[in-house]
């Protein structure tokens, strides 16, 4: 389902309940919104063109605006109604290998996430540069080359200087920057180094004027094929869970596959957890059992140990990954919709390492989340040591299904360890955006904003839930002016611009 037309603007009336008085700000969301061009369906949902949603919440009422991210390739393809560029998950111009041979430039779809910081709104896609978006009109203002450099071939560099500039090579910017609770936007750029076989990351921390708040930190990951999709942030560390992959570079270079189609997960190799000190001192790398990390929900330090809560797949699970060896990456997600019969369940993992000894203390599904298939874990952005983690809930039977509700996990293990809400029927729930209540005393005192698609009514609504009483269901339900395809990530900007 693509978003019809060029977008929309209209009221999002409160159909049930009432908006909380202290919820006054703007919800932004960036996700794939168009899945065909010239009558040709894109190969994969994650190749969809980016669509920005803005929901203004003011004085108990809401207005919703939606608009496509008008990157240069999007504008060109829309004008010609034709697929003109290769993309990550296999969409490419007609003509096969003869047409696409040797073309390593990918279309920046700007479809994965967005972040509002320092007066700017960025639409993000992890294999390219961010795009600046007007926070009010959602007009696309252009590539944010100040954050990732200028270049047409992203994610590959040779010397980091004149040679890269001459060839048109440049780094790419993560799709998951994080706002430090103590202030600052923390992000990294990445680039493969074909001459050394390394993945090089450069972390930056920006103040609200977009100046570097501290010196940048560089980190090399030898033998790393796939850039981290997400990372964690503690008081002392940038935390990376490295996924072990291999790539058939020839299939991509010959124009036979997109880069993600050419990737395979190495089931037998241990994953690596990288603790990269924010002060630039030497990093610690710890091997953990085979694991594929999707998103990092929380990372924190306590008693000399670092705990990471993440969503991911257990690559040691013989039921889902029999026989060892390697398996294609995200193959069951191609086509009009994911094939959940062939997708492994996503678990909430707890990984604990001793930072000083460089050893694993624990790596496994969080005890409170046993048998619960989840995704998109988050916590109160004010805290550096969360007690509660909120996530999209697929089911409690250990099966891979679309998300159909929301769950709150008490990391401390108190009673009840899990509370949850599901709207029922054919309603599918998206990622939560966690908004602190004004003067809320605990990190359960948050408002949870999530979009839900009712397939029976073909409508999308914004649900507002109380993190302290999740099981009670929405305190407000606001139908949007148009139904939206299932989306990815978003952010919230309060009335003070934070």
Short mmCIF file of C-alpha atoms in Angstrom, two decimals:
data_model
loop_
_atom_site.label_atom_id
_atom_site.label_comp_id
_atom_site.label_asym_id
_atom_site.label_seq_id
_atom_site.Cartn_x
_atom_site.Cartn_y
_atom_site.Cartn_z
CA UNK A 1 0.00 0.00 0.00
CA UNK A 2 1.53 3.30 -1.10
CA UNK A 3 0.49 6.70 0.23
CA UNK A 4 -1.88 8.11 -2.42
CA UNK A 5 -1.04 11.37 -4.16
CA UNK A 6 1.66 13.71 -2.95
CA UNK A 7 0.63 13.80 0.69
CA UNK A 8 -2.03 15.37 2.88
CA UNK A 9 -2.86 17.90 5.56
CA UNK A 10 -5.89 17.85 7.80
CA UNK A 11 -7.33 17.55 11.27
CA UNK A 12 -6.71 14.42 13.32
CA UNK A 13 -9.75 14.58 15.59
CA UNK A 14 -9.80 12.81 18.94
CA UNK A 15 -12.23 9.96 18.32
CA UNK A 16 -11.97 8.44 21.79
CA UNK A 17 -10.64 9.79 25.07
CA UNK A 18 -8.81 13.09 25.42
CA UNK A 19 -5.29 14.33 24.82
CA UNK A 20 -3.31 14.87 28.05
CA UNK A 21 -2.89 18.54 28.93
CA UNK A 22 0.90 18.24 29.20
CA UNK A 23 1.27 16.60 25.77
CA UNK A 24 1.99 19.63 23.63
CA UNK A 25 4.50 19.23 20.81
CA UNK A 26 5.09 17.56 17.46
CA UNK A 27 5.44 13.92 16.51
CA UNK A 28 7.52 13.25 13.38
CA UNK A 29 7.82 9.92 11.61
CA UNK A 30 9.82 8.88 8.53
CA UNK A 31 9.04 5.63 6.72
CA UNK A 32 8.72 4.04 3.28
CA UNK A 33 5.64 5.46 1.60
CA UNK A 34 5.77 4.56 -2.11
CA UNK A 35 6.49 1.08 -3.46
CA UNK A 36 6.17 1.28 -7.24
CA UNK A 37 7.10 3.37 -10.22
CA UNK A 38 5.68 3.07 -13.72
CA UNK A 39 3.54 0.13 -12.64
CA UNK A 40 6.61 -1.82 -11.50
CA UNK A 41 6.59 -2.94 -7.87
CA UNK A 42 9.77 -2.36 -5.89
CA UNK A 43 11.60 -5.57 -4.94
CA UNK A 44 11.49 -4.91 -1.20
CA UNK A 45 9.44 -2.83 1.23
CA UNK A 46 12.62 -1.23 2.58
CA UNK A 47 13.35 0.19 -0.89
CA UNK A 48 10.22 2.35 -0.57
CA UNK A 49 10.50 6.13 -1.03
CA UNK A 50 10.65 8.09 2.23
CA UNK A 51 7.50 9.77 3.53
CA UNK A 52 7.46 12.24 6.42
CA UNK A 53 4.53 12.49 8.81
CA UNK A 54 4.04 15.38 11.21
CA UNK A 55 1.34 15.43 13.90
CA UNK A 56 1.02 18.70 15.82
CA UNK A 57 -0.51 18.28 19.28
CA UNK A 58 -1.79 21.54 20.75
CA UNK A 59 -4.54 22.50 23.19
CA UNK A 60 -6.23 19.12 23.13
CA UNK A 61 -6.39 18.94 19.33
CA UNK A 62 -4.17 17.65 16.51
CA UNK A 63 -3.31 18.40 12.90
CA UNK A 64 -1.55 15.90 10.65
CA UNK A 65 0.64 16.63 7.62
CA UNK A 66 2.25 14.11 5.30
CA UNK A 67 4.74 14.73 2.50
CA UNK A 68 7.28 12.70 0.54
CA UNK A 69 10.97 13.37 1.07
CA UNK A 70 11.84 14.89 -2.29
CA UNK A 71 15.39 13.69 -2.78
CA UNK A 72 16.89 14.40 -6.20
CA UNK A 73 16.43 10.75 -7.38
CA UNK A 74 12.83 10.72 -6.12
CA UNK A 75 11.98 13.89 -8.04
CA UNK A 76 13.59 12.51 -11.21
CA UNK A 77 11.88 9.12 -11.00
CA UNK A 78 8.51 10.70 -10.23
CA UNK A 79 8.78 13.00 -13.25
CA UNK A 80 9.60 10.11 -15.59
CA UNK A 81 7.47 7.52 -13.76
CA UNK A 82 10.29 5.01 -14.08
CA UNK A 83 12.83 3.24 -11.88
CA UNK A 84 16.15 4.90 -12.73
CA UNK A 85 18.42 3.97 -9.80
CA UNK A 86 19.63 0.85 -8.05
CA UNK A 87 18.70 0.36 -4.43
CA UNK A 88 19.86 -1.59 -1.42
CA UNK A 89 17.38 -4.46 -1.36
CA UNK A 90 17.25 -5.30 -5.06
CA UNK A 91 15.15 -2.67 -6.82
CA UNK A 92 17.01 -1.54 -9.94
CA UNK A 93 16.38 -0.27 -13.48
CA UNK A 94 15.08 -2.69 -16.06
CA UNK A 95 17.70 -4.30 -18.26
CA UNK A 96 19.35 -6.68 -15.80
CA UNK A 97 23.11 -7.05 -15.64
CA UNK A 98 23.72 -5.30 -18.96
CA UNK A 99 22.08 -2.15 -17.60
CA UNK A 100 23.36 -2.28 -14.02
CA UNK A 101 26.85 -3.74 -14.41
CA UNK A 102 29.44 -1.69 -12.50
CA UNK A 103 26.94 0.85 -11.18
CA UNK A 104 27.68 1.07 -7.43
CA UNK A 105 25.70 4.24 -6.76
CA UNK A 106 22.53 3.68 -4.76
CA UNK A 107 19.38 5.76 -4.54
CA UNK A 108 19.07 7.61 -1.23
CA UNK A 109 15.47 6.84 -0.26
CA UNK A 110 15.56 8.82 3.03
CA UNK A 111 13.03 6.39 4.51
CA UNK A 112 14.30 5.04 7.82
CA UNK A 113 14.21 7.56 10.65
CA UNK A 114 14.14 11.24 11.53
CA UNK A 115 15.66 13.36 14.25
CA UNK A 116 14.87 16.90 15.39
CA UNK A 117 17.80 18.73 16.97
CA UNK A 118 19.18 22.25 17.10
CA UNK A 119 16.42 23.75 14.94
CA UNK A 120 16.87 21.14 12.18
CA UNK A 121 14.79 18.14 11.16
CA UNK A 122 16.71 15.36 9.37
CA UNK A 123 15.31 12.50 7.29
CA UNK A 124 17.72 9.60 7.62
CA UNK A 125 18.85 6.59 5.58
CA UNK A 126 21.94 4.79 6.76
CA UNK A 127 23.70 4.32 3.41
CA UNK A 128 23.74 8.01 2.49
CA UNK A 129 23.69 11.56 3.77
CA UNK A 130 20.77 12.94 5.81
CA UNK A 131 18.29 15.28 4.16
CA UNK A 132 17.30 18.56 5.81
CA UNK A 133 13.51 18.93 6.09
CA UNK A 134 11.64 22.11 6.93
CA UNK A 135 10.13 21.32 10.36
CA UNK A 136 6.95 23.27 9.59
CA UNK A 137 6.11 22.61 5.92
CA UNK A 138 8.06 19.31 5.54
CA UNK A 139 9.64 20.71 2.38
CA UNK A 140 12.88 18.94 1.48
CA UNK A 141 15.76 21.43 1.67
CA UNK A 142 18.60 19.23 0.37
CA UNK A 143 21.37 16.88 1.51
CA UNK A 144 23.04 17.70 4.81
CA UNK A 145 26.57 17.43 3.41
CA UNK A 146 27.95 19.19 6.48
CA UNK A 147 27.28 15.96 8.39
CA UNK A 148 28.55 13.35 5.92
CA UNK A 149 30.54 15.18 3.25
CA UNK A 150 29.76 15.49 -0.45
CA UNK A 151 29.90 12.48 -2.75
CA UNK A 152 27.83 10.24 -5.00
CA UNK A 153 29.35 6.91 -3.87
CA UNK A 154 28.55 6.58 -0.18
CA UNK A 155 29.89 4.23 2.46
CA UNK A 156 33.26 3.60 0.74
CA UNK A 157 36.43 5.68 1.13
CA UNK A 158 40.10 5.22 0.27
CA UNK A 159 42.17 7.97 1.85
CA UNK A 160 39.63 10.25 3.49
CA UNK A 161 40.93 13.15 1.42
CA UNK A 162 41.71 14.33 -2.09
CA UNK A 163 41.44 10.92 -3.77
CA UNK A 164 37.98 10.30 -2.32
CA UNK A 165 36.89 13.76 -3.37
CA UNK A 166 38.12 13.20 -6.92
CA UNK A 167 36.33 9.84 -7.24
CA UNK A 168 33.19 11.06 -5.46
CA UNK A 169 33.49 8.78 -2.44
CA UNK A 170 32.15 9.81 0.97
CA UNK A 171 31.02 8.40 4.28
CA UNK A 172 27.41 7.58 5.13
CA UNK A 173 25.50 8.79 8.20
CA UNK A 174 23.77 6.49 10.66
CA UNK A 175 19.97 6.24 10.64
CA UNK A 176 19.98 6.00 14.45
CA UNK A 177 21.57 9.03 16.12
CA UNK A 178 20.81 9.38 19.83
CA UNK A 179 20.17 12.38 22.03
CA UNK A 180 22.31 12.20 25.16
CA UNK A 181 20.17 12.77 28.29
CA UNK A 182 22.94 15.11 29.45
CA UNK A 183 22.80 17.09 26.19
CA UNK A 184 24.12 16.60 22.68
CA UNK A 185 23.20 14.71 19.52
CA UNK A 186 25.44 11.64 19.22
CA UNK A 187 25.91 9.98 15.82
CA UNK A 188 28.47 8.24 13.65
CA UNK A 189 29.46 8.15 10.00
CA UNK A 190 30.79 4.97 8.44
CA UNK A 191 32.75 3.84 5.42
CA UNK A 192 34.18 0.57 4.14
CA UNK A 193 37.93 0.58 3.50
CA UNK A 194 38.51 -1.76 0.52
CA UNK A 195 42.30 -1.46 0.82
CA UNK A 196 42.36 -2.69 4.44
CA UNK A 197 39.11 -4.63 4.81
CA UNK A 198 38.02 -2.45 7.73
CA UNK A 199 34.81 -0.70 8.56
CA UNK A 200 35.68 2.74 9.93
CA UNK A 201 33.35 4.68 12.18
CA UNK A 202 33.66 8.28 13.30
CA UNK A 203 31.54 9.35 16.26
CA UNK A 204 30.51 12.96 16.77
CA UNK A 205 28.60 14.79 19.49
CA UNK A 206 26.87 18.00 18.45
CA UNK A 207 25.62 20.78 20.68
CA UNK A 208 22.44 22.69 19.80
CA UNK A 209 24.43 25.03 17.55
CA UNK A 210 25.78 22.01 15.63
CA UNK A 211 29.30 22.50 16.89
CA UNK A 212 31.35 19.54 18.12
CA UNK A 213 30.75 19.29 21.87
CA UNK A 214 33.81 17.05 22.29
CA UNK A 215 36.56 15.73 20.01
CA UNK A 216 35.47 13.17 17.43
CA UNK A 217 36.34 9.53 18.04
CA UNK A 218 37.38 7.10 15.30
CA UNK A 219 37.04 3.35 15.57
CA UNK A 220 38.04 0.60 13.13
CA UNK A 221 36.21 -2.73 12.87
CA UNK A 222 38.43 -5.25 11.04
CA UNK A 223 36.63 -7.72 8.79
CA UNK A 224 33.26 -6.03 9.31
CA UNK A 225 31.01 -6.25 6.23
CA UNK A 226 27.81 -4.53 7.39
CA UNK A 227 27.73 -1.14 9.11
CA UNK A 228 25.94 -1.12 12.49
CA UNK A 229 22.27 -0.23 12.12
CA UNK A 230 22.01 1.09 15.67
CA UNK A 231 24.21 1.66 18.71
CA UNK A 232 23.97 2.27 22.43
CA UNK A 233 25.20 5.16 24.54
CA UNK A 234 26.36 5.03 28.15
CA UNK A 235 28.07 7.61 30.31
CA UNK A 236 31.51 6.42 29.13
CA UNK A 237 30.97 4.37 25.97
CA UNK A 238 29.57 4.17 22.48
CA UNK A 239 28.32 0.57 22.34
CA UNK A 240 28.26 -1.38 19.07
CA UNK A 241 26.87 -4.90 18.57
CA UNK A 242 28.60 -6.08 15.39
CA UNK A 243 26.71 -8.51 13.16
CA UNK A 244 28.94 -11.05 11.41
CA UNK A 245 28.16 -11.11 7.69
CA UNK A 246 29.68 -12.06 4.35
CA UNK A 247 28.98 -10.49 0.97
CA UNK A 248 29.06 -11.74 -2.62
CA UNK A 249 30.57 -8.54 -3.97
CA UNK A 250 30.69 -9.96 -7.49
CA UNK A 251 26.90 -10.40 -7.67
CA UNK A 252 26.43 -6.74 -6.75
CA UNK A 253 29.16 -5.44 -9.06
CA UNK A 254 27.80 -7.47 -11.98
CA UNK A 255 24.37 -5.92 -11.53
CA UNK A 256 22.71 -9.20 -10.52
CA UNK A 257 21.77 -8.29 -6.94
CA UNK A 258 21.38 -5.33 -4.65
CA UNK A 259 23.96 -5.10 -1.87
CA UNK A 260 21.59 -6.41 0.82
CA UNK A 261 20.60 -9.32 -1.44
CA UNK A 262 24.28 -10.23 -1.69
CA UNK A 263 24.67 -10.42 2.10
CA UNK A 264 24.55 -13.58 4.19
CA UNK A 265 24.54 -13.99 7.97
CA UNK A 266 27.40 -16.12 9.26
CA UNK A 267 25.73 -18.40 11.78
CA UNK A 268 28.85 -20.00 13.23
CA UNK A 269 30.86 -16.84 13.95
CA UNK A 270 30.68 -15.17 17.32
CA UNK A 271 29.27 -11.67 17.31
CA UNK A 272 31.34 -8.81 18.71
CA UNK A 273 30.45 -6.16 21.24
CA UNK A 274 32.55 -3.01 20.91
CA UNK A 275 32.93 -0.65 23.86
CA UNK A 276 34.33 2.54 22.34
CA UNK A 277 35.30 5.11 25.00
CA UNK A 278 33.82 8.53 24.41
CA UNK A 279 37.13 10.09 25.51
CA UNK A 280 38.98 8.49 22.59
CA UNK A 281 40.98 5.96 24.61
CA UNK A 282 41.48 2.36 23.52
CA UNK A 283 38.34 0.34 22.76
CA UNK A 284 37.43 -3.04 24.24
CA UNK A 285 36.04 -5.74 21.94
CA UNK A 286 34.27 -8.74 23.49
CA UNK A 287 33.05 -11.82 21.60
CA UNK A 288 29.49 -12.95 22.39
CA UNK A 289 27.54 -15.98 21.09
CA UNK A 290 26.27 -15.80 17.48
CA UNK A 291 23.58 -13.13 17.41
CA UNK A 292 22.03 -10.64 15.00
CA UNK A 293 21.26 -7.28 16.60
CA UNK A 294 18.46 -5.25 15.03
CA UNK A 295 17.96 -2.35 17.46
CA UNK A 296 19.49 -1.22 20.74
CA UNK A 297 16.84 -0.27 23.29
CA UNK A 298 19.09 0.70 26.20
CA UNK A 299 22.68 0.61 27.35
CA UNK A 300 23.89 1.49 30.83
CA UNK A 301 26.72 1.00 33.32
CA UNK A 302 26.52 -0.41 36.83
CA UNK A 303 29.21 -1.77 39.16
CA UNK A 304 31.86 -1.90 36.44
CA UNK A 305 29.62 -3.77 34.02
CA UNK A 306 27.86 -2.63 30.86
CA UNK A 307 24.35 -3.91 30.17
CA UNK A 308 22.83 -3.72 26.69
CA UNK A 309 19.15 -4.43 25.96
CA UNK A 310 18.58 -5.05 22.28
CA UNK A 311 16.14 -6.68 19.87
CA UNK A 312 17.54 -9.41 17.69
CA UNK A 313 17.74 -13.00 16.49
CA UNK A 314 19.36 -15.91 18.27
CA UNK A 315 21.58 -17.42 15.57
CA UNK A 316 22.20 -20.45 17.80
CA UNK A 317 18.52 -21.41 17.55
CA UNK A 318 18.58 -24.64 15.52
CA UNK A 319 14.83 -24.43 14.91
CA UNK A 320 15.11 -21.11 13.09
CA UNK A 321 18.67 -21.45 11.78
CA UNK A 322 19.34 -25.17 11.21
CA UNK A 323 22.60 -26.57 9.92
CA UNK A 324 24.97 -23.71 10.67
CA UNK A 325 26.82 -22.14 7.76
CA UNK A 326 25.18 -18.99 6.43
CA UNK A 327 21.72 -17.82 5.38
CA UNK A 328 20.51 -14.94 3.18
CA UNK A 329 19.92 -11.61 4.88
CA UNK A 330 16.26 -10.44 5.06
CA UNK A 331 15.29 -12.68 2.13
CA UNK A 332 11.83 -13.35 3.60
CA UNK A 333 11.12 -9.60 3.63
CA UNK A 334 11.04 -9.23 -0.16
CA UNK A 335 7.88 -8.87 -2.21
CA UNK A 336 4.66 -7.02 -1.27
CA UNK A 337 4.83 -8.09 2.40
CA UNK A 338 7.17 -10.00 4.72
CA UNK A 339 6.73 -13.78 4.85
CA UNK A 340 6.41 -14.34 8.59
CA UNK A 341 6.39 -18.11 8.15
CA UNK A 342 10.06 -17.79 7.24
CA UNK A 343 11.12 -14.98 9.56
CA UNK A 344 12.64 -15.81 12.96
CA UNK A 345 11.03 -14.35 16.09
CA UNK A 346 12.70 -11.23 17.46
CA UNK A 347 13.63 -11.36 21.14
CA UNK A 348 14.54 -8.78 23.77
CA UNK A 349 18.13 -9.74 24.64
CA UNK A 350 20.13 -8.79 27.70
CA UNK A 351 23.90 -8.68 27.19
CA UNK A 352 26.13 -7.95 30.18
CA UNK A 353 29.90 -7.58 29.89
CA UNK A 354 32.64 -6.80 32.36
CA UNK A 355 34.26 -3.75 30.80
CA UNK A 356 37.53 -4.05 32.69
CA UNK A 357 38.02 -7.79 32.22
CA UNK A 358 36.68 -7.81 28.65
CA UNK A 359 34.48 -10.84 29.36
CA UNK A 360 30.84 -11.81 28.88
CA UNK A 361 28.79 -12.07 32.06
CA UNK A 362 25.46 -12.88 30.40
CA UNK A 363 23.95 -13.02 26.93
CA UNK A 364 20.40 -14.26 26.48
CA UNK A 365 16.74 -13.35 26.30
CA UNK A 366 15.72 -11.08 29.17
CA UNK A 367 14.06 -13.29 31.79
CA UNK A 368 10.98 -11.08 31.86
CA UNK A 369 10.58 -11.38 28.07
CA UNK A 370 10.70 -15.17 27.63
CA UNK A 371 8.48 -16.34 24.74
CA UNK A 372 7.57 -12.74 23.85
CA UNK A 373 8.29 -11.73 20.27
CA UNK A 374 8.97 -7.98 20.25
CA UNK A 375 10.61 -5.16 18.31
CA UNK A 376 11.66 -1.53 18.67
CA UNK A 377 12.59 -1.37 22.38
CA UNK A 378 12.79 2.13 23.90
CA UNK A 379 12.97 3.82 27.29
CA UNK A 380 12.42 7.22 28.90
CA UNK A 381 14.98 9.47 27.13
CA UNK A 382 15.67 11.36 30.37
CA UNK A 383 17.36 8.48 32.13
CA UNK A 384 20.76 6.84 31.69
CA UNK A 385 19.79 3.77 33.78
CA UNK A 386 16.24 2.79 32.81
CA UNK A 387 14.06 0.54 34.92
CA UNK A 388 11.38 0.18 32.26
CA UNK A 389 11.67 -0.72 28.58
CA UNK A 390 8.74 -0.32 26.18
CA UNK A 391 8.42 -2.25 22.92
CA UNK A 392 6.09 -3.26 20.11
CA UNK A 393 4.62 -6.65 21.02
CA UNK A 394 4.03 -9.29 18.35
CA UNK A 395 2.78 -12.07 20.63
CA UNK A 396 3.56 -14.05 23.77
CA UNK A 397 3.73 -17.43 22.03
CA UNK A 398 7.26 -17.12 20.65
CA UNK A 399 6.13 -16.82 17.03
CA UNK A 400 7.16 -14.38 14.33
CA UNK A 401 4.15 -12.20 13.51
CA UNK A 402 3.49 -8.53 12.79
CA UNK A 403 3.33 -6.34 15.90
CA UNK A 404 -0.16 -6.33 17.38
CA UNK A 405 0.27 -4.47 20.65
CA UNK A 406 2.70 -2.94 23.11
CA UNK A 407 4.55 -4.19 26.19
CA UNK A 408 6.36 -2.70 29.17
CA UNK A 409 9.16 -4.70 30.77
CA UNK A 410 10.38 -4.04 34.30
CA UNK A 411 14.13 -4.61 33.95
CA UNK A 412 14.42 -4.82 37.74
CA UNK A 413 12.18 -7.91 37.65
CA UNK A 414 9.58 -6.58 40.07
CA UNK A 415 5.93 -7.67 39.97
CA UNK A 416 4.43 -7.56 37.45
CA UNK A 417 7.53 -8.03 35.27
CA UNK A 418 5.49 -7.42 32.09
CA UNK A 419 2.37 -5.42 31.33
CA UNK A 420 0.87 -5.17 27.88
CA UNK A 421 -1.93 -3.84 25.71
CA UNK A 422 -3.29 -5.08 22.36
CA UNK A 423 -6.12 -3.37 20.44
CA UNK A 424 -7.34 -6.69 19.01
CA UNK A 425 -8.93 -7.46 15.67
CA UNK A 426 -6.86 -6.88 12.56
CA UNK A 427 -4.95 -3.94 14.02
CA UNK A 428 -1.19 -3.73 13.61
CA UNK A 429 0.99 -1.51 15.76
CA UNK A 430 4.11 0.46 14.90
CA UNK A 431 7.08 1.64 16.96
CA UNK A 432 6.45 3.69 20.08
CA UNK A 433 7.88 7.16 20.59
CA UNK A 434 8.42 7.76 24.31
CA UNK A 435 7.55 11.24 25.60
CA UNK A 436 8.33 12.14 29.24
CA UNK A 437 5.46 13.52 31.27
CA UNK A 438 5.96 16.94 32.79
CA UNK A 439 7.39 16.35 36.29
CA UNK A 440 6.90 12.57 36.06
CA UNK A 441 8.68 11.04 39.09
CA UNK A 442 9.71 7.69 37.52
CA UNK A 443 10.67 6.44 34.07
CA UNK A 444 7.26 4.75 33.81
CA UNK A 445 5.70 8.22 33.84
CA UNK A 446 5.77 8.76 30.10
CA UNK A 447 3.33 9.13 27.25
CA UNK A 448 3.64 6.53 24.52
CA UNK A 449 2.81 7.59 20.96
CA UNK A 450 2.27 4.85 18.40
CA UNK A 451 0.54 4.50 15.04
CA UNK A 452 -1.86 1.61 14.54
CA UNK A 453 -3.37 0.42 11.26
CA UNK A 454 -6.85 -1.11 11.40
CA UNK A 455 -6.95 -3.42 8.36
CA UNK A 456 -10.69 -4.01 8.65
CA UNK A 457 -11.47 -0.29 8.49
CA UNK A 458 -8.42 0.63 6.35
CA UNK A 459 -7.56 3.49 8.72
CA UNK A 460 -4.44 4.60 10.57
CA UNK A 461 -4.76 6.18 14.02
CA UNK A 462 -2.38 7.74 16.52
CA UNK A 463 -2.68 6.00 19.88
CA UNK A 464 -1.65 7.85 23.05
CA UNK A 465 -0.97 5.48 25.95
CA UNK A 466 0.08 6.01 29.56
CA UNK A 467 3.37 4.25 30.30
CA UNK A 468 2.39 3.96 33.97
CA UNK A 469 -0.89 2.20 33.11
CA UNK A 470 -0.26 0.56 29.74
CA UNK A 471 -2.80 -2.23 30.22
CA UNK A 472 -5.63 0.33 30.43
CA UNK A 473 -5.24 1.06 26.72
CA UNK A 474 -5.16 4.41 24.92
CA UNK A 475 -6.07 7.59 26.75
CA UNK A 476 -6.69 9.08 23.28
CA UNK A 477 -7.21 7.71 19.77
CA UNK A 478 -6.79 10.07 16.81
CA UNK A 479 -7.61 8.84 13.27
CA UNK A 480 -5.30 10.38 10.66
CA UNK A 481 -6.56 11.96 7.41
CA UNK A 482 -5.12 9.06 5.35
CA UNK A 483 -4.20 5.43 5.86
CA UNK A 484 -0.43 4.83 5.94
CA UNK A 485 1.70 1.78 5.18
CA UNK A 486 3.43 0.14 8.13
CA UNK A 487 6.29 2.40 9.09
CA UNK A 488 9.58 2.58 10.90
CA UNK A 489 10.95 5.25 13.22
CA UNK A 490 10.10 8.70 14.54
CA UNK A 491 10.86 11.40 17.09
CA UNK A 492 9.10 14.00 19.21
CA UNK A 493 9.76 17.70 19.67
CA UNK A 494 8.21 19.33 22.72
CA UNK A 495 6.91 22.89 22.93
CA UNK A 496 10.32 24.06 24.11
CA UNK A 497 11.93 22.72 20.94
CA UNK A 498 13.52 19.65 22.58
#
